[in-house]
Tab-separated table of C-alpha atoms in Angstrom:
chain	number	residue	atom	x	y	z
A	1334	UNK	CA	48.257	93.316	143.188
A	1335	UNK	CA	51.407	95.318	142.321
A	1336	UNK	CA	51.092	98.873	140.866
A	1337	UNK	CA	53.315	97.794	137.518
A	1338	UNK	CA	50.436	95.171	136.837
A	1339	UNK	CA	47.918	97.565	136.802
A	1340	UNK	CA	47.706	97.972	133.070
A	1341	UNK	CA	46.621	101.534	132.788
A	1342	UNK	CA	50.032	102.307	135.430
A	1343	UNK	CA	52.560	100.441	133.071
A	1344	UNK	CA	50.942	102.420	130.125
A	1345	UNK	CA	51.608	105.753	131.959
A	1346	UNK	CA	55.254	104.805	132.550
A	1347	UNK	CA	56.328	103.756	129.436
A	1348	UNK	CA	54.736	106.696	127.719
A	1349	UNK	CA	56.801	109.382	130.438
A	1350	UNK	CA	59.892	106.916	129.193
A	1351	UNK	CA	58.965	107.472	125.704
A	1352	UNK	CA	58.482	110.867	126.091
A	1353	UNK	CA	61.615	111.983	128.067
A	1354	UNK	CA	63.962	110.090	125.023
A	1355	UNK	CA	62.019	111.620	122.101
A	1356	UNK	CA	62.599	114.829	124.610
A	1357	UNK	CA	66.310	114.136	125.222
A	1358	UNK	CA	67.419	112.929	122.221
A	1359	UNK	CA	67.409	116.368	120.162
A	1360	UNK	CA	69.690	117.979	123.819
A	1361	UNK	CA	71.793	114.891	123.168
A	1362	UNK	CA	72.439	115.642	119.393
A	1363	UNK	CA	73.123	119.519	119.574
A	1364	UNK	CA	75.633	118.916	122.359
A	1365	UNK	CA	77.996	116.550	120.380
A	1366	UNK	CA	77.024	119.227	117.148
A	1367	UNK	CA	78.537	121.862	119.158
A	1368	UNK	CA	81.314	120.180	120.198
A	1369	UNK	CA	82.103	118.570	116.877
A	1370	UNK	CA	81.795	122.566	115.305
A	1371	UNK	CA	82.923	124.325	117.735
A	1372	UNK	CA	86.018	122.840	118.983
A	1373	UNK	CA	89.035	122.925	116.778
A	1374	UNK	CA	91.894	120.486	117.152
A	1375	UNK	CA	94.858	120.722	116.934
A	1376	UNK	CA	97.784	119.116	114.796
A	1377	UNK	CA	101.336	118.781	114.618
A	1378	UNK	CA	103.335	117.447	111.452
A	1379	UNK	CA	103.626	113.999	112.154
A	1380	UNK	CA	99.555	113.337	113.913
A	1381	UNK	CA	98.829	115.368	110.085
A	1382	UNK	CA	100.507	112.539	107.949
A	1383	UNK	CA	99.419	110.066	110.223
A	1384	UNK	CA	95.776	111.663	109.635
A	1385	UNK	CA	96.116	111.579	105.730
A	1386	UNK	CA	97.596	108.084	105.471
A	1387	UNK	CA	94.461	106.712	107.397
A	1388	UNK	CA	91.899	109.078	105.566
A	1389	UNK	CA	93.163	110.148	102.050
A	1390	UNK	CA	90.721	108.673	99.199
A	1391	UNK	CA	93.371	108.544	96.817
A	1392	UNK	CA	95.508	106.761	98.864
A	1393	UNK	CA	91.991	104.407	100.166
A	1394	UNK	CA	91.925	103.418	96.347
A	1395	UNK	CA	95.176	102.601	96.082
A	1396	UNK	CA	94.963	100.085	98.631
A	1397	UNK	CA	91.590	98.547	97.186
A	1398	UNK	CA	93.350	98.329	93.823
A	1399	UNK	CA	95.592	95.684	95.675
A	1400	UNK	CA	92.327	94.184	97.039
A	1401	UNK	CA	91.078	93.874	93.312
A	1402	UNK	CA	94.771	92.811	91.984
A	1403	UNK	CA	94.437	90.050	94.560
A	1404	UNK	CA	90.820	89.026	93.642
A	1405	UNK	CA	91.902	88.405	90.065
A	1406	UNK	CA	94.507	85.841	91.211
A	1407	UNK	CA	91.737	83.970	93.090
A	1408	UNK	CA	90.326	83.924	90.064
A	1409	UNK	CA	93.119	82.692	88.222
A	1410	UNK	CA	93.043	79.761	90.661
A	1411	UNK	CA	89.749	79.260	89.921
A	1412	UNK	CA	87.431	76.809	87.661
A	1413	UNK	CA	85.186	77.349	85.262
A	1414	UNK	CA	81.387	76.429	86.356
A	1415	UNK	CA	80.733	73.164	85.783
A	1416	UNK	CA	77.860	71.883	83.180
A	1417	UNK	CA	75.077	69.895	84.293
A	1418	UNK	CA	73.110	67.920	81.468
A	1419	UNK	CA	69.991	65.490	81.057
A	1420	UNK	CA	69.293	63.706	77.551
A	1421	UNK	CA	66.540	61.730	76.926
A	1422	UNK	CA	64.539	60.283	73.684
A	1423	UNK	CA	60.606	59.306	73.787
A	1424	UNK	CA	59.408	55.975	74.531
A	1425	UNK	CA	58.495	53.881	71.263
A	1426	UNK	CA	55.385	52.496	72.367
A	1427	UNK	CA	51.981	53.160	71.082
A	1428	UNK	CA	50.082	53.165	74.226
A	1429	UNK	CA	52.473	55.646	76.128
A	1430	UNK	CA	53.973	57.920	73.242
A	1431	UNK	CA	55.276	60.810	75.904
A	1432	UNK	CA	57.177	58.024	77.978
A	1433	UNK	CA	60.716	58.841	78.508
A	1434	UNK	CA	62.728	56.129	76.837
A	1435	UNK	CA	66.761	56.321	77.097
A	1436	UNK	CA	67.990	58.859	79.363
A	1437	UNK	CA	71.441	60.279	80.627
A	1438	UNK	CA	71.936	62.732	82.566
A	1439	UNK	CA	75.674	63.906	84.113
A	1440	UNK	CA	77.955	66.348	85.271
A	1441	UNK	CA	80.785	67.995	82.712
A	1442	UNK	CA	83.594	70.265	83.950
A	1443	UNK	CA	86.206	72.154	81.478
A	1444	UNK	CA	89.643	72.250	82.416
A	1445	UNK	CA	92.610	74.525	81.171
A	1446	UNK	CA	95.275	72.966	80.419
A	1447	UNK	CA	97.819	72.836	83.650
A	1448	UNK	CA	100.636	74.709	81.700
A	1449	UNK	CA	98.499	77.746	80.358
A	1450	UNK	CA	96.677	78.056	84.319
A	1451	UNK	CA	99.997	77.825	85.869
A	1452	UNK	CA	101.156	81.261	83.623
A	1453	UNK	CA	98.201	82.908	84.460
A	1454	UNK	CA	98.709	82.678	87.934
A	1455	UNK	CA	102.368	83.861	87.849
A	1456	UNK	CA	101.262	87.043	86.004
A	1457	UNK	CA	98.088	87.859	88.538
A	1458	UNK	CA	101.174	87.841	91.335
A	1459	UNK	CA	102.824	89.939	89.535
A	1460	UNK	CA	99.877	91.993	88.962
A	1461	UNK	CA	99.600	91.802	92.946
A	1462	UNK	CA	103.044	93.123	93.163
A	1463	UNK	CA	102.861	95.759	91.189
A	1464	UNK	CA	99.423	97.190	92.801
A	1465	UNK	CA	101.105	97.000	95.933
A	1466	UNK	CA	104.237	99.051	94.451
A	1467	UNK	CA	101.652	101.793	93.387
A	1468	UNK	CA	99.912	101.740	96.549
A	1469	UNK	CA	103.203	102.520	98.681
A	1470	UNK	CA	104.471	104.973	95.732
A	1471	UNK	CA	101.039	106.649	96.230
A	1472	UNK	CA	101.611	106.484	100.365
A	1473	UNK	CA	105.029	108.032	99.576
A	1474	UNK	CA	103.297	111.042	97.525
A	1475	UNK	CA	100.725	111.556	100.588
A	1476	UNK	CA	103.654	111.912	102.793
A	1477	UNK	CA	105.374	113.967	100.597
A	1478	UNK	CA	102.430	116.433	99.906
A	1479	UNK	CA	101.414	116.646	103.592
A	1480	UNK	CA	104.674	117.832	104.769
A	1481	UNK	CA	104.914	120.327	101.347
A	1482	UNK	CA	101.259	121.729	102.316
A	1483	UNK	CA	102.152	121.881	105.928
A	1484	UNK	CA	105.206	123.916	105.434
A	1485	UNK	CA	102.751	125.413	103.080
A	1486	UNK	CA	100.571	126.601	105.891
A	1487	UNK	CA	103.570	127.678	108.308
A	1488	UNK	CA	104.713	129.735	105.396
A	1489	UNK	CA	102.023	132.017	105.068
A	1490	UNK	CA	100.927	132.331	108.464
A	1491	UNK	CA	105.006	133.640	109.279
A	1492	UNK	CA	104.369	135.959	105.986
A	1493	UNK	CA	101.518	137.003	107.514
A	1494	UNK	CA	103.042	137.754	110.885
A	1495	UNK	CA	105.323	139.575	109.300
A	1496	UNK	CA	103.480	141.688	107.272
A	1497	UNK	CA	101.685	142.724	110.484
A	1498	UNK	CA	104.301	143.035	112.095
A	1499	UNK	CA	106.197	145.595	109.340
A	1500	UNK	CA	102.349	147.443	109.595
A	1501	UNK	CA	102.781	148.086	113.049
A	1502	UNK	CA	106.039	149.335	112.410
A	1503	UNK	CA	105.087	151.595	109.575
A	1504	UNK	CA	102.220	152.959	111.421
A	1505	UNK	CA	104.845	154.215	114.100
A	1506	UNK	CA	106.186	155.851	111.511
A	1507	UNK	CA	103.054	157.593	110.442
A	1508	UNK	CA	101.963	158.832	114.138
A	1509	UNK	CA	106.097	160.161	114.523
A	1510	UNK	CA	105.790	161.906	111.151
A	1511	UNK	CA	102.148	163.187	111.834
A	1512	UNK	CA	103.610	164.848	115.079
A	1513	UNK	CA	106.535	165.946	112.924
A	1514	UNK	CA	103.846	167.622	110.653
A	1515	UNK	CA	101.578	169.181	113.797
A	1516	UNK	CA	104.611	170.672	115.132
A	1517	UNK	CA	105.812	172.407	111.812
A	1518	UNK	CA	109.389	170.513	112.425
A	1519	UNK	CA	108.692	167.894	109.697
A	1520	UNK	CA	107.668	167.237	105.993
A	1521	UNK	CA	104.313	166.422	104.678
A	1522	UNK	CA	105.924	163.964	101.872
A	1523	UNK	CA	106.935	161.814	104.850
A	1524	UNK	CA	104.036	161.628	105.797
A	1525	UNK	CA	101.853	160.493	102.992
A	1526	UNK	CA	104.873	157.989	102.021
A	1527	UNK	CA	104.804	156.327	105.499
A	1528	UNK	CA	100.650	156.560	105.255
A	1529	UNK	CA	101.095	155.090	101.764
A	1530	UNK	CA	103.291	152.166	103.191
A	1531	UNK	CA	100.898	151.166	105.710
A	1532	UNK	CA	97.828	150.755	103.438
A	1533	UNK	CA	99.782	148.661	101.181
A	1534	UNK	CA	101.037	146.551	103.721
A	1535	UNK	CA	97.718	146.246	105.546
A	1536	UNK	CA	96.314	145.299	101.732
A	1537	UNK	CA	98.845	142.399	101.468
A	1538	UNK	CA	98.186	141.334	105.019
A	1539	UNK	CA	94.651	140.445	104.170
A	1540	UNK	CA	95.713	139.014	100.624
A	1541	UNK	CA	98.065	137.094	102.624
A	1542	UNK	CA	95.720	136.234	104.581
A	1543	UNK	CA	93.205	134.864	101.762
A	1544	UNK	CA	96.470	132.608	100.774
A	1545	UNK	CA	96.605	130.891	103.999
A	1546	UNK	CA	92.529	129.974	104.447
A	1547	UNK	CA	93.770	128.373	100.883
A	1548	UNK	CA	97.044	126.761	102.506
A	1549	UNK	CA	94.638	125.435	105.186
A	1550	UNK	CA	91.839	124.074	102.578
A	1551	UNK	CA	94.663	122.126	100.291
A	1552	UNK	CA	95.828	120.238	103.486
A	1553	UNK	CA	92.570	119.463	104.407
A	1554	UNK	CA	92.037	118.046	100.966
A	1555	UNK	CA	95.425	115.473	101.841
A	1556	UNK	CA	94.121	114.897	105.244
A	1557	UNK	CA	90.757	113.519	103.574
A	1558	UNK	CA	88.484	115.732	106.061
A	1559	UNK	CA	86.544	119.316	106.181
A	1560	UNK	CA	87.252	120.047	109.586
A	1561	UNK	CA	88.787	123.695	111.330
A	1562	UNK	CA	92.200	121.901	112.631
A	1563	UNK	CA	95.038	124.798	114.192
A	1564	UNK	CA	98.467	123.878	112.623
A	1565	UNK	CA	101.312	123.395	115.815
A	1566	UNK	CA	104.825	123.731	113.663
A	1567	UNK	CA	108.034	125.347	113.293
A	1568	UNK	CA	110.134	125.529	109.665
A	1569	UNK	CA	113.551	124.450	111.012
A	1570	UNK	CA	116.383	123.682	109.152
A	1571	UNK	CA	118.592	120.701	109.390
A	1572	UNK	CA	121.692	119.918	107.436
A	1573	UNK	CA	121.577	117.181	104.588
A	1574	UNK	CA	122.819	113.570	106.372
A	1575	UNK	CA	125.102	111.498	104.776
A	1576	UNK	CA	122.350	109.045	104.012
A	1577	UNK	CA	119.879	111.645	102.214
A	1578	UNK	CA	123.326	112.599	100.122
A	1579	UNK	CA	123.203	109.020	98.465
A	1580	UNK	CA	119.283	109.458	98.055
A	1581	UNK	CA	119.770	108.786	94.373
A	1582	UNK	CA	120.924	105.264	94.383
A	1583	UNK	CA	118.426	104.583	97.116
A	1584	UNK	CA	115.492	105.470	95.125
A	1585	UNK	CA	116.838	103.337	92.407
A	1586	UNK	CA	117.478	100.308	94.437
A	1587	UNK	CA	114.109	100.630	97.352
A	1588	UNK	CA	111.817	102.870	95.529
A	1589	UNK	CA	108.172	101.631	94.585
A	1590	UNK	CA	108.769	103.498	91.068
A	1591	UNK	CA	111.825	101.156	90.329
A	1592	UNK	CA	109.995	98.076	92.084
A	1593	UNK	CA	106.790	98.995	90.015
A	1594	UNK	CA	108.736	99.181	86.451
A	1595	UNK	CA	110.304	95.871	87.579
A	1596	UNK	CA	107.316	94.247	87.920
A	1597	UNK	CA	105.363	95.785	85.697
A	1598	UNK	CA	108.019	94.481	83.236
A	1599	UNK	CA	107.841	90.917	84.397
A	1600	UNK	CA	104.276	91.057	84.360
A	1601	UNK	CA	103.906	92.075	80.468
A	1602	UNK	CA	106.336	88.856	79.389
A	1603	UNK	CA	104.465	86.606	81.355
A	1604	UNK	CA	101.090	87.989	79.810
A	1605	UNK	CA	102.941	87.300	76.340
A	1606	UNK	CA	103.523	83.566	77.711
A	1607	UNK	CA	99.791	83.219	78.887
A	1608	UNK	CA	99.170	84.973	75.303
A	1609	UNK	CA	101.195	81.372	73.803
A	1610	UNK	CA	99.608	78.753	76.446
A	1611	UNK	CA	96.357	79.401	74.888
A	1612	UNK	CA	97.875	76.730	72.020
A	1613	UNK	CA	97.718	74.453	74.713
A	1614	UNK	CA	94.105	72.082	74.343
A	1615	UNK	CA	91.196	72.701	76.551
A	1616	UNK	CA	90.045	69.483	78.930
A	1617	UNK	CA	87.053	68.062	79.340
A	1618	UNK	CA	85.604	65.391	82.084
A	1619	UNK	CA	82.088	64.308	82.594
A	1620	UNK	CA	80.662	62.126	84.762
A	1621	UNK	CA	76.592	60.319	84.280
A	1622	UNK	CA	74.463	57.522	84.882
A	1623	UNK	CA	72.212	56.678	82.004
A	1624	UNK	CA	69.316	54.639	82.006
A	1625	UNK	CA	68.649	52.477	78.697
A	1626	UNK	CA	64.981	51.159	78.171
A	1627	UNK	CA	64.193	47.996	76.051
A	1628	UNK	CA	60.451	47.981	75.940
A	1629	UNK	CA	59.201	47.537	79.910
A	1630	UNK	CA	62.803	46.581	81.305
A	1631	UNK	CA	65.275	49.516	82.437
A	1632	UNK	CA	68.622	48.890	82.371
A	1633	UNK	CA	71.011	51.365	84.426
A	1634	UNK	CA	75.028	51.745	83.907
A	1635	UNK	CA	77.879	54.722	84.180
A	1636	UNK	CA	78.893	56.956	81.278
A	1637	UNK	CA	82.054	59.046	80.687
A	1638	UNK	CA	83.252	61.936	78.795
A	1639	UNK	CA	86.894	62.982	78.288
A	1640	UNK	CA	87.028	65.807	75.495
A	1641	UNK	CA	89.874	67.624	74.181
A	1642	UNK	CA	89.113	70.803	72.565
A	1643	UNK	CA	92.925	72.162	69.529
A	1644	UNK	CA	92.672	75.162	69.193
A	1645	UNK	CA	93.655	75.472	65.403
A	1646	UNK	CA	97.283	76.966	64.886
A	1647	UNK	CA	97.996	79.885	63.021
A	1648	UNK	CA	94.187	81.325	63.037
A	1649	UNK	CA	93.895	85.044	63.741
A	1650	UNK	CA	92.246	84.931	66.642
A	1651	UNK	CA	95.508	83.291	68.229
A	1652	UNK	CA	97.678	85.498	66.123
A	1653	UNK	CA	96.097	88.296	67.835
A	1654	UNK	CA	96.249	87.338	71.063
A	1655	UNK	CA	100.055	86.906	70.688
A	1656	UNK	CA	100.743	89.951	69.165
A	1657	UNK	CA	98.947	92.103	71.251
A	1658	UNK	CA	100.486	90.879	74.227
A	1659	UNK	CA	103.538	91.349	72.315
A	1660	UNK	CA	102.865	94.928	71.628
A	1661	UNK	CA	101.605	95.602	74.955
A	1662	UNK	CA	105.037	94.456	76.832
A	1663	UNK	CA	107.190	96.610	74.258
A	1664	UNK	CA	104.890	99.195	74.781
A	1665	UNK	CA	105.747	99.072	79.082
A	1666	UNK	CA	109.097	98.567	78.069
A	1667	UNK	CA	109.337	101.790	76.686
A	1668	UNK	CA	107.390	103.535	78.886
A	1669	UNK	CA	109.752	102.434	81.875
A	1670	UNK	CA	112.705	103.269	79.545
A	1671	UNK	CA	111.146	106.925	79.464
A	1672	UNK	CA	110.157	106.673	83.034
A	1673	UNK	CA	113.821	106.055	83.789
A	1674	UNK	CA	115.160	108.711	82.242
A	1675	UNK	CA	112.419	111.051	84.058
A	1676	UNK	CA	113.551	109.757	87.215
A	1677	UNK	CA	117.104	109.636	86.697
A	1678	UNK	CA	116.686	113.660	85.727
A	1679	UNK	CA	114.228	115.250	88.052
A	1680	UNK	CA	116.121	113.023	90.969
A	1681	UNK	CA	119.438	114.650	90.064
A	1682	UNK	CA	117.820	117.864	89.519
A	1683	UNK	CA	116.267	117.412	93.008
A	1684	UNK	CA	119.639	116.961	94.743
A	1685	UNK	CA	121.212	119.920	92.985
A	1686	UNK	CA	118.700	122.249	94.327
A	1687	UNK	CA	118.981	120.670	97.948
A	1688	UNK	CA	122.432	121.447	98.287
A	1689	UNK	CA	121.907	124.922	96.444
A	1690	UNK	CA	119.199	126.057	98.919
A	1691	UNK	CA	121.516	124.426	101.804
A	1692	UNK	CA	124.552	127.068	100.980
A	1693	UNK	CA	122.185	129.820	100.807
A	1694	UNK	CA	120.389	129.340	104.162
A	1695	UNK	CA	123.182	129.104	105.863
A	1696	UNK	CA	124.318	132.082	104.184
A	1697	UNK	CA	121.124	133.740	105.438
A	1698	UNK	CA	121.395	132.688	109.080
A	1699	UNK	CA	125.111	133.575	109.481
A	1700	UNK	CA	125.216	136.982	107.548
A	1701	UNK	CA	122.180	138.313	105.821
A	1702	UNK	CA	119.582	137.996	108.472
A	1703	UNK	CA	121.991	139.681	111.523
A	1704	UNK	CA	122.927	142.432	109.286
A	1705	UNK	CA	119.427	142.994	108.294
A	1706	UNK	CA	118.024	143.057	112.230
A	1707	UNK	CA	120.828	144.982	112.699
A	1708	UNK	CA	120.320	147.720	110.004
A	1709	UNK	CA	116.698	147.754	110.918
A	1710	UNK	CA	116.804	148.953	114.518
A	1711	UNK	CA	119.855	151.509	113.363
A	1712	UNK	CA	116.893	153.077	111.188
A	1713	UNK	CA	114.352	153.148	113.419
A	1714	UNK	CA	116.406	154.745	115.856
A	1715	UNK	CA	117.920	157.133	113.143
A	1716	UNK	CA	114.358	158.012	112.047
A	1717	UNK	CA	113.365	158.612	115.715
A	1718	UNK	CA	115.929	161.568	116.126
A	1719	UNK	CA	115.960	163.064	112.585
A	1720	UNK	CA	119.189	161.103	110.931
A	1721	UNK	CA	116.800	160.137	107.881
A	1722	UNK	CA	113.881	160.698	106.504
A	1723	UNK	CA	110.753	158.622	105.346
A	1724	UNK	CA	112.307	157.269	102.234
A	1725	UNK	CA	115.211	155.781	103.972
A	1726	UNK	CA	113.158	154.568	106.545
A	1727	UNK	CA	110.537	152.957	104.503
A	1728	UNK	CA	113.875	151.258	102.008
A	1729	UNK	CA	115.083	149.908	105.037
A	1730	UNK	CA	111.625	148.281	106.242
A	1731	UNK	CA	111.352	147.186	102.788
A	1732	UNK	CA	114.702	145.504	102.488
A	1733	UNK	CA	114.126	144.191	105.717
A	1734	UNK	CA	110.127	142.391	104.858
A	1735	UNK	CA	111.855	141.332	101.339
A	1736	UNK	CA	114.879	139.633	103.094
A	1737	UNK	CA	113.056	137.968	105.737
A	1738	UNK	CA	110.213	136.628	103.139
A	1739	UNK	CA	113.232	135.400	100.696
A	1740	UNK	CA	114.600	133.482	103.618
A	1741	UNK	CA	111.411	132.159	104.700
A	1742	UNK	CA	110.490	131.028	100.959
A	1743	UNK	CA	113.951	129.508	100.766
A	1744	UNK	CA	113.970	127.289	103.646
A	1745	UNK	CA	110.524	125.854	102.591
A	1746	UNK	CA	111.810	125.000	98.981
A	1747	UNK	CA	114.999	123.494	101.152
A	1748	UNK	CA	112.438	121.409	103.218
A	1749	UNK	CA	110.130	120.491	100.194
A	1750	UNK	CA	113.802	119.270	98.491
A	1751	UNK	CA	114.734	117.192	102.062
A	1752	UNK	CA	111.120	115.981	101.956
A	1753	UNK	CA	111.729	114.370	98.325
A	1754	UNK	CA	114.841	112.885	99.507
A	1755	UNK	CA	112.953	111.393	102.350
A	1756	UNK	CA	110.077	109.644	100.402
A	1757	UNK	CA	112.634	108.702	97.516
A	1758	UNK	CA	111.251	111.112	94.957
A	1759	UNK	CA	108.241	109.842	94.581
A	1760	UNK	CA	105.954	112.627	94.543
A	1761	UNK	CA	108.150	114.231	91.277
A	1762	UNK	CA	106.652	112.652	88.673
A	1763	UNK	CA	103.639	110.950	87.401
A	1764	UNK	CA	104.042	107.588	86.372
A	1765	UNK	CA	101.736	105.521	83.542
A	1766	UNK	CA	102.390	101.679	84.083
């Protein structure tokens, strides 16, 4: 007889099976904890909107709205549930009083009238249109926010280099002006200024700091996740193309706000024509087999039903439904009409500051920030062999930290403008259609 027969040896191994799973399985779990904590991935700009457009929840219920926008038109292509029914009358006869007599029983089903179901159908697909306009005018915005926060995050963490780096500096300073001050060949005032200088700076480096855990926390809100990611970026600057130049008539033309006040437009007139169809009778068929009983003999034959159910014209419940349609499609009408002018202004606006923030960078790369570098390693090496003292010094760090943070703050405005251009706008305004 084998050995895994023997009942009490097949009990023994699956209990040491059992056991080394139950055993295994809390190893198992900690391992993929530790590697889901304590490794941190990285992303570039383009894997971060790529991220967000799969995993933002704003952007998730966009989408299902066009899943809902689509259900209604199934159910404009739909029937109403059909009506089963069963009449009967007693049996007149003494000796069996509770005897079914004549009986029908049948099948009705209400129809719309083809005119008024035909209009309701054209407005759900415009309803479908427009939820799919808001869904890509809400994939716009993600892209548009993701590359803002992004820059965002670059931002701060080259602020915060900097600051560190103009600490460093200062605190050279400080040990060349304590020396100054050991060896009775320099001034105690430079040395509390250049002290002084370093605090502060070291204060805004951790401020700074606080700012970009924030930076890092708002992108992970776009990117619909909670986990430690390390941004991989540079802020570059390119030069405004020919085809972000004629952004404007773009957006008008291809943009999902134009497309949504379009159809949002066409949708409300079409409501006001489903609002009129309901003049239109309703139909009704029906369909049964009745039985008719003379006394002891049964006699069995079809029945039919055609109904037509008038509305009566002019009553207020009509009345209603026609004027609040109409109301409702003047009141999109005006709303685009405001929405138009919105657009029309913030675009323009938009455009103005791109090319504004375009001269100035390139004023900053081909003058400013050379003449800046330049002026800050002639102090430094003034400073170093008694030229100047502490104040100058510390102005020229200053104007140097100010300058470089002005240019840094510029050409992230410049690519939050380029952005806009790229994603036609769309994250500039709020729209209500």
């Amino acid at each position: 007889m084998s050995l895994l027969r023997r009942p009490t040896f097949g009990l023994l191994v699956l209990s040491i099976f059992i056991h080394s799973i139950v055993v295994a399985a809390p190893v198992v779990a900690a391992s993929e904890a530790d590697n889901g904590s304590g490794q941190t991935t990285v992303l570039n700009r383009e894997t971060a909107v790529n991220l967000a457009i799969k995993n933002n929840p704003s952007l998730l219920g966009a989408r299902q709205k066009v899943v809902a926008a689509r259900a209604r038109r199934l159910q404009a292509d739909g029937f109403e549930s059909p009506s089963v029914t069963w009449e009967w009358e007693e049996a007149r006869q003494l000796d069996k009083p509770g005897q079914f007599g004549n009986q029908i029983y049948g099948v009705e089903q209400s129809l719309e009238w083809p005119v008024l179901r035909h209009r309701r159908k054209q407005a759900a697909d415009l309803g479908i249109d427009a939820a799919a306009a808001r869904s890509e005018r809400r994939r716009l915005q993600i892209i548009a926010q993701v590359n803002k926060a992004f820059d965002q995050v670059l931002l701060t963490d080259a602020v915060y280099d900097l600051l560190q780096e103009m600490a460093r500096r200062t605190a050279e300073a400080v040990d060349i002006s304590r020396v100054r001050v050991k060896g009775g060949t320099g001034k105690y005032v430079d040395l509390l200024r250049t002290r002084i200088a370093r605090e502060r700076l070291q204060n805004e480096a951790r401020d700074t700091k606080v700012r970009l855990a924030a930076a890092h926390r708002q992108l992970n809100i776009l990117l619909g996740s909670d986990r430690a990611y390390t941004i991989k970026g540079e802020l570059t600057f390119g030069a405004l193309s020919v085809g972000q130049r004629d952004w404007f008539a773009r957006a008008q033309q291809q943009g999902p706000t134009a497309l949504l006040i379009q159809h949002r437009i066409a949708q409300s007139k079409k409501e006001i024509d489903v609002a009129r169809a309901n003049r239109f009778p309703e139909l009704t068929l029906g369909l049964g087999r009745q039985r008719l009983r003379d006394n002891t003999r049964n006699e069995y034959a079809w029945a039919g039903v055609i109904g037509l159910k008038f509305p009566i014209p002019g009553t207020d419940r009509q009345r209603g439904l026609e004027n609040e349609a109409r109301a409702s499609a003047n009141a999109v009408q005006y709303t685009a009409q405001t929405l138009q002018y919105e657009t029309q202004a913030r675009l323009q606006q938009r455009i103005d500051e791109a090319i504004t923030l375009e001269t100035q960078i390139e004023n900053y790369r081909d003058r400013i920030l050379p003449d800046v570098d330049d002026q800050l390693k002639a102090a430094r090496q003034e400073y170093s062999v008694r030229r100047i003292d502490a104040l100058n010094l510390l102005d020229v760090y200053t104007t140097y930290l100010e300058t470089r943070r002005s240019y840094l703050q510029a050409l992230v405005r410049y690519r939050a403008a380029q952005t806009d251009l790229d994603t036609l706008g769309e994250d500039l305004w709020e729209v209500d259609l």
